[in-house]
């Protein structure tokens, strides 16, 4: 349990540091208005949590233009008015895995708290999170996230 609390504390500290950095950076320069996600296979959840918080704070639009798997799906927790999808968008979900079973349980809980209700519903309807990659198609996602304007440029 101490390890899980330590992971939670680390995530909280990292997000607090990011918030301070984002406010300071915002005073110096403006971020691009679009961030394109394409063929992202995921990675360390903490890294994606920090990036998602940064994107939400800057108000950037996140354009999904290809695969977004694993930890990348945390971007779906960003405010819906900052998200758009192209017909090539697909989202892959599976149980987190990594350093310890306690860490994996914490990561799973974190993901499920960050996902919007429509993602949770889709996961439930498709058997929940497990070790197998479950792919959410554009046809479903586009019912919940607006299509990208043709004017949205790739950055």
Short mmCIF file of C-alpha atoms in Angstrom, two decimals:
data_model
loop_
_atom_site.label_atom_id
_atom_site.label_comp_id
_atom_site.label_asym_id
_atom_site.label_seq_id
_atom_site.Cartn_x
_atom_site.Cartn_y
_atom_site.Cartn_z
CA UNK A 1 0.00 0.00 0.00
CA UNK A 2 2.91 2.34 0.73
CA UNK A 3 4.16 1.89 -2.83
CA UNK A 4 0.73 2.80 -4.30
CA UNK A 5 0.58 5.89 -2.08
CA UNK A 6 4.08 6.76 -3.25
CA UNK A 7 3.05 6.47 -6.90
CA UNK A 8 -0.02 8.63 -6.28
CA UNK A 9 2.15 11.23 -4.52
CA UNK A 10 4.64 11.19 -7.41
CA UNK A 11 1.86 11.77 -9.97
CA UNK A 12 0.41 14.60 -7.84
CA UNK A 13 3.80 16.28 -7.42
CA UNK A 14 4.56 15.95 -11.15
CA UNK A 15 1.19 17.47 -12.11
CA UNK A 16 1.65 20.33 -9.60
CA UNK A 17 5.10 21.05 -11.01
CA UNK A 18 3.66 20.99 -14.52
CA UNK A 19 0.96 23.47 -13.56
CA UNK A 20 3.57 25.88 -12.24
CA UNK A 21 5.72 25.43 -15.33
CA UNK A 22 2.78 25.87 -17.70
CA UNK A 23 1.71 29.12 -16.06
CA UNK A 24 5.26 30.47 -16.22
CA UNK A 25 5.79 29.29 -19.81
CA UNK A 26 2.47 30.79 -20.89
CA UNK A 27 3.71 34.23 -19.93
CA UNK A 28 6.74 33.85 -22.20
CA UNK A 29 5.42 32.14 -25.33
CA UNK A 30 2.24 30.73 -26.83
CA UNK A 31 1.83 27.04 -27.58
CA UNK A 32 0.75 25.90 -31.05
CA UNK A 33 -3.03 25.62 -31.26
CA UNK A 34 -3.06 21.94 -32.41
CA UNK A 35 -1.37 18.78 -31.22
CA UNK A 36 -1.67 15.80 -33.58
CA UNK A 37 -1.71 12.24 -32.26
CA UNK A 38 -0.82 9.68 -34.92
CA UNK A 39 0.37 6.09 -34.45
CA UNK A 40 1.14 6.53 -30.76
CA UNK A 41 1.62 3.15 -29.07
CA UNK A 42 1.59 4.60 -25.55
CA UNK A 43 4.17 4.28 -22.82
CA UNK A 44 4.53 5.37 -19.20
CA UNK A 45 1.18 6.51 -17.80
CA UNK A 46 2.72 9.28 -15.68
CA UNK A 47 4.32 10.80 -18.78
CA UNK A 48 0.98 10.81 -20.61
CA UNK A 49 -0.83 12.19 -17.56
CA UNK A 50 1.58 15.12 -17.49
CA UNK A 51 1.26 15.75 -21.23
CA UNK A 52 -2.57 15.55 -21.06
CA UNK A 53 -2.60 18.07 -18.20
CA UNK A 54 -0.28 20.36 -20.17
CA UNK A 55 -2.46 20.15 -23.29
CA UNK A 56 -5.60 20.88 -21.29
CA UNK A 57 -4.00 23.87 -19.56
CA UNK A 58 -2.79 25.39 -22.81
CA UNK A 59 -6.16 24.91 -24.49
CA UNK A 60 -4.58 23.18 -27.47
CA UNK A 61 -6.84 21.11 -29.70
CA UNK A 62 -5.79 17.47 -29.78
CA UNK A 63 -6.30 16.03 -33.25
CA UNK A 64 -6.49 12.23 -33.37
CA UNK A 65 -5.29 11.24 -36.84
CA UNK A 66 -4.26 7.62 -36.39
CA UNK A 67 -3.74 4.98 -33.72
CA UNK A 68 -3.71 6.01 -30.06
CA UNK A 69 -3.03 2.99 -27.88
CA UNK A 70 -2.46 2.23 -24.23
CA UNK A 71 -1.42 5.28 -22.14
CA UNK A 72 -2.11 7.53 -25.14
CA UNK A 73 -5.82 7.01 -24.47
CA UNK A 74 -5.46 9.31 -21.44
CA UNK A 75 -5.84 12.17 -23.94
CA UNK A 76 -9.52 11.17 -24.18
CA UNK A 77 -9.90 12.60 -20.67
CA UNK A 78 -9.11 16.12 -21.90
CA UNK A 79 -12.08 18.47 -22.22
CA UNK A 80 -14.15 17.36 -25.24
CA UNK A 81 -14.14 20.86 -26.71
CA UNK A 82 -10.36 20.45 -27.16
CA UNK A 83 -10.61 17.14 -29.04
CA UNK A 84 -11.29 16.25 -32.65
CA UNK A 85 -10.99 13.05 -34.68
CA UNK A 86 -10.24 12.15 -38.27
CA UNK A 87 -11.56 8.97 -39.95
CA UNK A 88 -8.16 7.30 -39.38
CA UNK A 89 -8.46 7.59 -35.56
CA UNK A 90 -8.52 4.32 -33.58
CA UNK A 91 -8.05 3.81 -29.84
CA UNK A 92 -6.49 0.71 -28.25
CA UNK A 93 -7.14 -0.20 -24.60
CA UNK A 94 -5.61 -2.82 -22.31
CA UNK A 95 -4.77 -3.26 -18.64
CA UNK A 96 -1.66 -1.37 -17.57
CA UNK A 97 1.42 -3.46 -16.83
CA UNK A 98 4.74 -2.52 -15.40
CA UNK A 99 6.75 -2.55 -12.22
CA UNK A 100 4.37 -4.17 -9.69
CA UNK A 101 0.85 -5.51 -9.26
CA UNK A 102 0.06 -2.62 -6.86
CA UNK A 103 1.35 -0.08 -9.35
CA UNK A 104 -0.71 -1.71 -12.10
CA UNK A 105 -3.85 -1.55 -9.95
CA UNK A 106 -3.21 2.13 -9.20
CA UNK A 107 -2.62 2.84 -12.90
CA UNK A 108 -5.86 1.05 -13.84
CA UNK A 109 -7.83 3.06 -11.27
CA UNK A 110 -6.21 6.28 -12.51
CA UNK A 111 -7.11 5.55 -16.15
CA UNK A 112 -10.69 4.70 -15.32
CA UNK A 113 -11.08 7.93 -13.32
CA UNK A 114 -9.75 9.99 -16.23
CA UNK A 115 -11.79 8.42 -19.04
CA UNK A 116 -15.10 10.06 -19.95
CA UNK A 117 -18.30 8.08 -19.30
CA UNK A 118 -18.73 7.09 -22.93
CA UNK A 119 -15.30 5.40 -22.90
CA UNK A 120 -16.11 3.58 -19.65
CA UNK A 121 -19.40 2.42 -21.20
CA UNK A 122 -17.67 1.14 -24.33
CA UNK A 123 -15.08 -0.71 -22.25
CA UNK A 124 -17.82 -2.26 -20.10
CA UNK A 125 -19.80 -3.28 -23.20
CA UNK A 126 -16.67 -4.87 -24.68
CA UNK A 127 -15.67 -6.96 -21.67
CA UNK A 128 -13.65 -4.44 -19.65
CA UNK A 129 -9.93 -3.92 -19.56
CA UNK A 130 -7.77 -7.03 -19.79
CA UNK A 131 -4.40 -8.02 -21.24
CA UNK A 132 -5.73 -8.05 -24.82
CA UNK A 133 -5.78 -4.86 -26.87
CA UNK A 134 -9.38 -3.79 -27.59
CA UNK A 135 -9.70 -1.32 -30.42
CA UNK A 136 -12.40 1.35 -30.37
CA UNK A 137 -13.23 2.34 -33.96
CA UNK A 138 -13.68 5.82 -35.42
CA UNK A 139 -17.37 5.11 -36.03
CA UNK A 140 -17.96 4.91 -32.27
CA UNK A 141 -15.56 7.69 -31.27
CA UNK A 142 -17.06 10.13 -33.80
CA UNK A 143 -20.39 9.88 -31.97
CA UNK A 144 -18.69 11.51 -28.95
CA UNK A 145 -15.84 13.64 -30.32
CA UNK A 146 -16.32 16.15 -33.11
CA UNK A 147 -14.72 15.56 -36.49
CA UNK A 148 -11.68 17.73 -37.18
CA UNK A 149 -12.16 20.72 -39.45
CA UNK A 150 -10.40 20.49 -42.76
CA UNK A 151 -8.58 23.62 -41.62
CA UNK A 152 -6.94 21.83 -38.67
CA UNK A 153 -3.29 21.59 -39.64
CA UNK A 154 -0.78 18.93 -38.64
CA UNK A 155 1.92 20.00 -36.21
#
